[in-house]
XYZ file of C-alpha atoms in Angstrom:
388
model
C -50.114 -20.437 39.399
C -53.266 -19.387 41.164
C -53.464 -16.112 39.766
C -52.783 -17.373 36.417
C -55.692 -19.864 37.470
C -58.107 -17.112 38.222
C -57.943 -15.133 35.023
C -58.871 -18.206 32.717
C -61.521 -19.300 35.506
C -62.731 -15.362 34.854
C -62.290 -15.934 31.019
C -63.867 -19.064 30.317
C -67.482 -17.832 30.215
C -67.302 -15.773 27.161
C -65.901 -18.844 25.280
C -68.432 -21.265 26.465
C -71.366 -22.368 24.720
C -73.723 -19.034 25.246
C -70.805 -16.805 25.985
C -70.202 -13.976 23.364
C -66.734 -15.603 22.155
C -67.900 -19.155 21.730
C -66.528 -19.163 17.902
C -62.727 -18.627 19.476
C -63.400 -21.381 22.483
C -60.413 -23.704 20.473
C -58.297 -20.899 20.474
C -59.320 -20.083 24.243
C -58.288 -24.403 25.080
C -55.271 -24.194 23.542
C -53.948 -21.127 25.535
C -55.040 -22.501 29.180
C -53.576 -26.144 28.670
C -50.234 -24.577 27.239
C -50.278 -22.812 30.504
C -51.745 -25.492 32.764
C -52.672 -28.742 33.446
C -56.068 -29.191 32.309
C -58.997 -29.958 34.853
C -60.714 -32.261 32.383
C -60.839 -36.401 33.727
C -61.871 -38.958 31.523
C -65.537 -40.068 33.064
C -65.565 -43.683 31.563
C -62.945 -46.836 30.477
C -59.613 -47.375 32.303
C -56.452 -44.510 32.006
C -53.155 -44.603 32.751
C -52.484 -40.986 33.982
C -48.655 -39.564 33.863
C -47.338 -36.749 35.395
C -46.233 -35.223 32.254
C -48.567 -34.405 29.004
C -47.385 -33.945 25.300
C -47.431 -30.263 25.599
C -45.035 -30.938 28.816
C -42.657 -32.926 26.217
C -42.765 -30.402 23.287
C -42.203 -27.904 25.852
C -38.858 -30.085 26.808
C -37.887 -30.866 23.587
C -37.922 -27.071 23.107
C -35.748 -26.213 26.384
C -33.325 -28.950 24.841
C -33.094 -27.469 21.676
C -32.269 -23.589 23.282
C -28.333 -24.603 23.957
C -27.970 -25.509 19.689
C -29.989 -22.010 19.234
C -28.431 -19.545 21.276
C -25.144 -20.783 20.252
C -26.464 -20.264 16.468
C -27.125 -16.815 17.408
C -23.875 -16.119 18.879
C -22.094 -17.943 15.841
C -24.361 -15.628 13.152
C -22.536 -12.789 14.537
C -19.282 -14.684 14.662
C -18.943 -15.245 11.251
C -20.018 -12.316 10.187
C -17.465 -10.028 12.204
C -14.834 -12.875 11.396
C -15.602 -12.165 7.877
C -15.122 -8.559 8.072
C -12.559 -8.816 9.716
C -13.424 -7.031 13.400
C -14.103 -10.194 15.248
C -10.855 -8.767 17.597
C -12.635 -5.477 18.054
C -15.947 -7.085 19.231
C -17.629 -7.433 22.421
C -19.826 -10.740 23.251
C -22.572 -8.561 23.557
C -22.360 -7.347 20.039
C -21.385 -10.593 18.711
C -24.453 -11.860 20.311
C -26.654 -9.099 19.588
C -26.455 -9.102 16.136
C -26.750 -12.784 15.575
C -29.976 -12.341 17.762
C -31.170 -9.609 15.596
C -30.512 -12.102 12.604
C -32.085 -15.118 13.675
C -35.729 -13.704 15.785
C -37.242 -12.650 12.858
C -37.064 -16.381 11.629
C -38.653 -17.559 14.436
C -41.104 -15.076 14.896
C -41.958 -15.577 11.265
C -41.966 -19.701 11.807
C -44.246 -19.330 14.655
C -46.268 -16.724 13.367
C -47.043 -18.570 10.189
C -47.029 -21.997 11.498
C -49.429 -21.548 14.362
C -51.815 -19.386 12.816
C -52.423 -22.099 10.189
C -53.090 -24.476 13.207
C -55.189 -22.111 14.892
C -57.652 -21.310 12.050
C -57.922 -25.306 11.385
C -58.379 -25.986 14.187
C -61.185 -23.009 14.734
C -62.677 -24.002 11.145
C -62.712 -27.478 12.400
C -63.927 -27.077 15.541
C -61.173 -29.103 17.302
C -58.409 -28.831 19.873
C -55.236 -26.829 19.204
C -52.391 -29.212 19.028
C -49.155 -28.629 20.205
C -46.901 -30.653 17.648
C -45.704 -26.938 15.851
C -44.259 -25.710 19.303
C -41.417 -27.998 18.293
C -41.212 -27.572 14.553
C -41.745 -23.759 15.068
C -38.487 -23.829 16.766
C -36.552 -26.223 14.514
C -37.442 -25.127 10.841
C -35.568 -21.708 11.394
C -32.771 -23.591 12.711
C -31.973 -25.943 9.874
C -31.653 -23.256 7.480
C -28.780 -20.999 6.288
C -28.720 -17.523 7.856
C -29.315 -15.668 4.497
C -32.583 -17.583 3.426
C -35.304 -14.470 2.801
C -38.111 -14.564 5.267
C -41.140 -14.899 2.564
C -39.484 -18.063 1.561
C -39.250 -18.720 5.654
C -43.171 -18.374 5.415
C -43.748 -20.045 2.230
C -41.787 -23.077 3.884
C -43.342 -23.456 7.154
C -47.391 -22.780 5.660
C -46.156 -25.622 3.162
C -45.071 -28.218 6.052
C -47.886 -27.448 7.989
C -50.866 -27.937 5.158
C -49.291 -31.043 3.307
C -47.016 -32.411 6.131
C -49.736 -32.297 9.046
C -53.091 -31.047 8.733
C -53.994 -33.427 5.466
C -52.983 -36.065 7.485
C -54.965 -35.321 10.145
C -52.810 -33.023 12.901
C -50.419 -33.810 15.263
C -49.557 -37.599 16.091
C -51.471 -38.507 12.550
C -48.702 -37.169 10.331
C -45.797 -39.203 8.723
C -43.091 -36.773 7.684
C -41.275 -34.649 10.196
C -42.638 -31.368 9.725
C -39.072 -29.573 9.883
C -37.924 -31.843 7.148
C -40.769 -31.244 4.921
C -39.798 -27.603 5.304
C -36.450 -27.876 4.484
C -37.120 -29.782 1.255
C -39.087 -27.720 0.252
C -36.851 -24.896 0.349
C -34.588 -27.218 -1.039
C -36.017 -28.053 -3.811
C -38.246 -25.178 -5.016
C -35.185 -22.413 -4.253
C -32.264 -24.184 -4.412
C -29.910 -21.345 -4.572
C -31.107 -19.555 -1.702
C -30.108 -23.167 0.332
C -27.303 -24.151 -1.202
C -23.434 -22.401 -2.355
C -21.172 -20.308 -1.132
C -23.087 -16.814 -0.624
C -26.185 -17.501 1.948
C -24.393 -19.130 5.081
C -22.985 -15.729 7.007
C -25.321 -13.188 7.793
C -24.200 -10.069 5.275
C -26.092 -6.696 6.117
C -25.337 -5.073 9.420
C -28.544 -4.689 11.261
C -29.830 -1.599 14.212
C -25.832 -0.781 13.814
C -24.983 -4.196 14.893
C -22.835 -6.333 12.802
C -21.108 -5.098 9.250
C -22.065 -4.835 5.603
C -20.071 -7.308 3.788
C -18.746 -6.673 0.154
C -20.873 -8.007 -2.647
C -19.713 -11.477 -3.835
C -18.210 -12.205 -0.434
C -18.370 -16.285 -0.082
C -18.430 -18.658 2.451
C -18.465 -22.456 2.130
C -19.245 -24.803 4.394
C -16.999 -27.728 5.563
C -18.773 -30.129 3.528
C -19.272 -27.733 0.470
C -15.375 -27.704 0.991
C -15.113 -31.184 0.620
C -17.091 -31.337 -2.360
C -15.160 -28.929 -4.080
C -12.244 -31.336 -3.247
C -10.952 -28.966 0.001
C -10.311 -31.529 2.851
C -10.840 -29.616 6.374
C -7.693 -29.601 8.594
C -7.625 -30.611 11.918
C -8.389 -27.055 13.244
C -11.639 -27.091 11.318
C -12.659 -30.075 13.282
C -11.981 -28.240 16.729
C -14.364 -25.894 15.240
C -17.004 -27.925 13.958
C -16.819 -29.566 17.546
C -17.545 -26.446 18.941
C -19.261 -24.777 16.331
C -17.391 -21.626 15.356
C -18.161 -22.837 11.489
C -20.246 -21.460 8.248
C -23.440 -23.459 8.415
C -27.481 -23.630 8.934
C -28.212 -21.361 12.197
C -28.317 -24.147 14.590
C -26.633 -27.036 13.118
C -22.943 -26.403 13.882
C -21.729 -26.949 17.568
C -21.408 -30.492 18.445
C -21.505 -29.203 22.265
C -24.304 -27.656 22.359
C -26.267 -30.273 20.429
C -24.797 -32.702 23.007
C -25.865 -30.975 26.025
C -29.754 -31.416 24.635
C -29.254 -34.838 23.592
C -28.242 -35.333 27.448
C -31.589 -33.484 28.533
C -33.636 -35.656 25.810
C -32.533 -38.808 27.334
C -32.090 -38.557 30.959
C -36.173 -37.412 30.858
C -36.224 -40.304 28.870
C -38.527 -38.142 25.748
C -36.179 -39.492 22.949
C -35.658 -43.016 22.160
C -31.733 -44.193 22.952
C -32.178 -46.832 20.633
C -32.472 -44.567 17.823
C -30.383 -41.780 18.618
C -27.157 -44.444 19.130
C -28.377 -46.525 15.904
C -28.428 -43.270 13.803
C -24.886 -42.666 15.081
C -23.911 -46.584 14.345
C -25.433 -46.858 11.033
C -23.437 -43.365 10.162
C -20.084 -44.560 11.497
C -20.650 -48.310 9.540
C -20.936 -46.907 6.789
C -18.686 -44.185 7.191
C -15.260 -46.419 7.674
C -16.544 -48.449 4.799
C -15.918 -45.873 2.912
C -13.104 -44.310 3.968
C -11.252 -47.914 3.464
C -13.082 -48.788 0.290
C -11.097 -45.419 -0.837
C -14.653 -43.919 -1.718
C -14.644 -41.091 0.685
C -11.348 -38.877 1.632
C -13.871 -38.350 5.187
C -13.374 -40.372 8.202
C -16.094 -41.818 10.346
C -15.131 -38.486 12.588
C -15.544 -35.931 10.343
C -18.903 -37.420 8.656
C -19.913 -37.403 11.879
C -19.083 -33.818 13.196
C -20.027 -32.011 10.425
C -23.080 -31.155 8.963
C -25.814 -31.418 10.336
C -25.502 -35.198 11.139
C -25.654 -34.431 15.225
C -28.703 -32.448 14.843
C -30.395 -34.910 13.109
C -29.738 -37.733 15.045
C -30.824 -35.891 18.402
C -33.583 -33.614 17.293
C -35.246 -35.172 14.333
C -34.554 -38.579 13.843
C -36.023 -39.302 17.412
C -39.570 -37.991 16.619
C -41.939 -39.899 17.854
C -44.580 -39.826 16.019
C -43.083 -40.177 12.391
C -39.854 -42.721 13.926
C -40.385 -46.353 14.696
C -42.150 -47.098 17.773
C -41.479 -50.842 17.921
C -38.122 -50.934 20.229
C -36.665 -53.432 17.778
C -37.590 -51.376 15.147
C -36.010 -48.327 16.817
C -32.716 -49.943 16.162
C -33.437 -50.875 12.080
C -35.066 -47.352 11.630
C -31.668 -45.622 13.135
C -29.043 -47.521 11.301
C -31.062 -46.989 8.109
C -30.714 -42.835 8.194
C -27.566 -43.024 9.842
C -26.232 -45.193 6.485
C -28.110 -43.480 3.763
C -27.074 -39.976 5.074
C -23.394 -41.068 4.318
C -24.220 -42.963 1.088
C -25.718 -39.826 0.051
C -23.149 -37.947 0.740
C -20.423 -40.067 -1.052
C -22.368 -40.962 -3.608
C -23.947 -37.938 -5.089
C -22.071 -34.682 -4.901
C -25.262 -32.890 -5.382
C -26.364 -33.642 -1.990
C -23.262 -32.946 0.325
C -25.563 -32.660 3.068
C -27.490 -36.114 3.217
C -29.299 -35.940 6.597
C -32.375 -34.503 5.152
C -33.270 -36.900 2.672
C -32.237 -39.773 4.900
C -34.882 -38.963 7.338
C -37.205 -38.268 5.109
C -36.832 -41.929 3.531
C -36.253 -43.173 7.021
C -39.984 -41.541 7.902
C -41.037 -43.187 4.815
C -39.881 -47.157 5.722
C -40.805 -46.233 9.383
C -44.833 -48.198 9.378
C -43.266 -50.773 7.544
C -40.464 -51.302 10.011
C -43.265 -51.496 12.789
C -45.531 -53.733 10.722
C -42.512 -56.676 10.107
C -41.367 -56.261 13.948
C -45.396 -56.934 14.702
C -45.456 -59.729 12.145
C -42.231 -61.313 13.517
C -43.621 -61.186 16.805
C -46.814 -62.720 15.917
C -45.441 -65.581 14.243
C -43.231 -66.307 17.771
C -45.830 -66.216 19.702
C -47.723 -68.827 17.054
C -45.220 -71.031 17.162
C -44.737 -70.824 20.798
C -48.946 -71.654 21.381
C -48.861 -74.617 18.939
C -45.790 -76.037 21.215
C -47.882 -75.814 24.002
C -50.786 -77.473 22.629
């Protein structure tokens, strides 16, 4: 750590006020406190100091979130040597080659994109780099099919970035989830490039990795299934569990989600409270349905497939756009976990439903906080005029 030390203490003075790179000094911050702790103390008012900073947590999160994506990459190739038929022929490496091959250009194109907006706001600005998009960058290429064109990849992420974060002021000042401001986007604006049977396994071979699939070759997912009125068997289950299954890149194994949940809350950087109420709210509803005769799903299934896992671990439990009140934490969970099931039963459009339950749940999220305040206002009221 010393010698990385010693090249930004041999750095610094071109970035400093006089020093020839002064313009680029943000860019120059945001580089050495990604890298280390900052020497920087607060010189007035009282601090609580922790060992661990925000970048230290996105840089968790991100660690958490590598199980869910190198699984994705493995299960690109998967289905795409299943569909050709020489998944018996195939050697992990190429399996996992060619999903890797598939799914870095995403990310480099998330990160790319994403980042360089922050960087040139924050240089045009004049403020620190924030370190919210380490996270997003990561997530956004996750939650999408395999097939989805990188310009729209681009399109999506400088989209989230401008009118998700920066117009409301950067990281910690935003209200929708980044990610899911992506994903609606491409949602919404290129629907068929999100949605069907035709973008969810990985068709071009790639470097001789991987095979060319016939044109019109299909692929549903388990929930597309079940819209079309194709209930998955119980060996489709195994494989949701584990992931083997058509799907968005990182989505699809319930293990490997499970293993960063696990990470996320023994460090103790997502909130228990939601993560278990998303789950709760999901499973209510669920069995109401199932006995109301409204949905052929049980509480199981709704729960395994989809992308109902990695919403309730990864995106749900943002802090900054998720209830902070620890009561609220509770309301704020049930409420996605329940409307991503209603909107799955109730509108076939949208087999889906995580999405736009987070996105409504980010929306009710201040005014969760702001009755829980209230509430405990009028307590403590009460409780003085007993007194006097």
């Amino acid at each position: 750590m010393s010698a990385i030390r010693n090249i930004f203490d041999r750095l610094r003075p071109n970035f400093e006020k006089d020093g020839k790179l002064h313009p680029l000094k943000s860019i120059f911050d945001g580089f050495e406190t990604f890298a280390l702790v900052p020497n920087d103390t607060a010189k007035s008012g009282t601090n609580i100091h922790d060992a661990i900073d925000s970048k230290r947590i996105m840089s968790m999160v991100v660690i958490a979130l590598l199980p869910a994506l190198l699984f994705g990459m493995y299960n690109v190739g998967y289905q795409n040597y299943l569909a050709a038929g020489t998944l018996a022929g195939a050697t992990f490496c190429e399996i996992f080659g060619f999903g890797l091959l598939a799914v870095l250009p995403k990310l480099l194109v998330s990160y790319i994109v994403g980042l360089g907006i922050e960087f040139a706001w924050a240089q045009w600005k004049g403020e620190e780099i924030q370190e919210g998009y380490l996270v997003s960058g990561i997530i956004i290429p996750m939650i999408v099919p395999v097939g989805t064109p990188l310009w729209m990849l681009a399109l999506a992420c400088a989209f989230a970035v401008i009118f998700a974060k920066e117009i409301f002021g950067g990281t910690g000042m935003n209200i929708f989830n980044v990610a899911i401001a992506a994903r609606m986007f491409l949602f919404f604006s290129y629907p068929a490039s999100m949605t069907g049977d035709t973008v969810w396994v990985a068709q071009e071979s790639i470097l001789g990795l991987g095979n060319t699939l016939p044109d019109g070759f299909t692929a549903a997912t388990p929930l597309g299934q079940v819209a079309q009125g194709v209930m998955p068997d119980a060996a489709q289950l195994c494989y949701a569990v584990t992931g083997l299954i058509p799907g968005s890149i990182g989505e699809t194994s319930v293990i490997a989600i499970a293993l960063g949940a696990l990470l996320l809350l023994w460090t103790g950087i997502a909130s228990w409270r939601t993560m278990v109420s998303v789950f709760a709210g999901g499973i209510v509803m669920a069995v109401i349905f199932h006995a109301t005769g409204m949905s052929p799903l049980t509480w199981q299934q709704h729960v395994v497939l989809g992308g109902f896992c990695f919403g309730a671990v990864f995106m749900a439990t943002d802090p900054v756009t998720s209830a902070r009140t620890q009561v609220g934490q509770y309301f704020y969970g049930f409420i996605i976990g329940a409307m991503a099931v209603i909107i799955r039963v109730m509108n076939a459009g949208y087999p889906e439903g995580m999405m736009l339950a987070i996105f409504f749940g980010n929306m009710v999220a201040p005014l969760i906080d702001w009755c829980v305040v209230q509430q405990n206002i009028s307590k403590r009221a009460k409780r003085s005029k007993v007194v006097k």
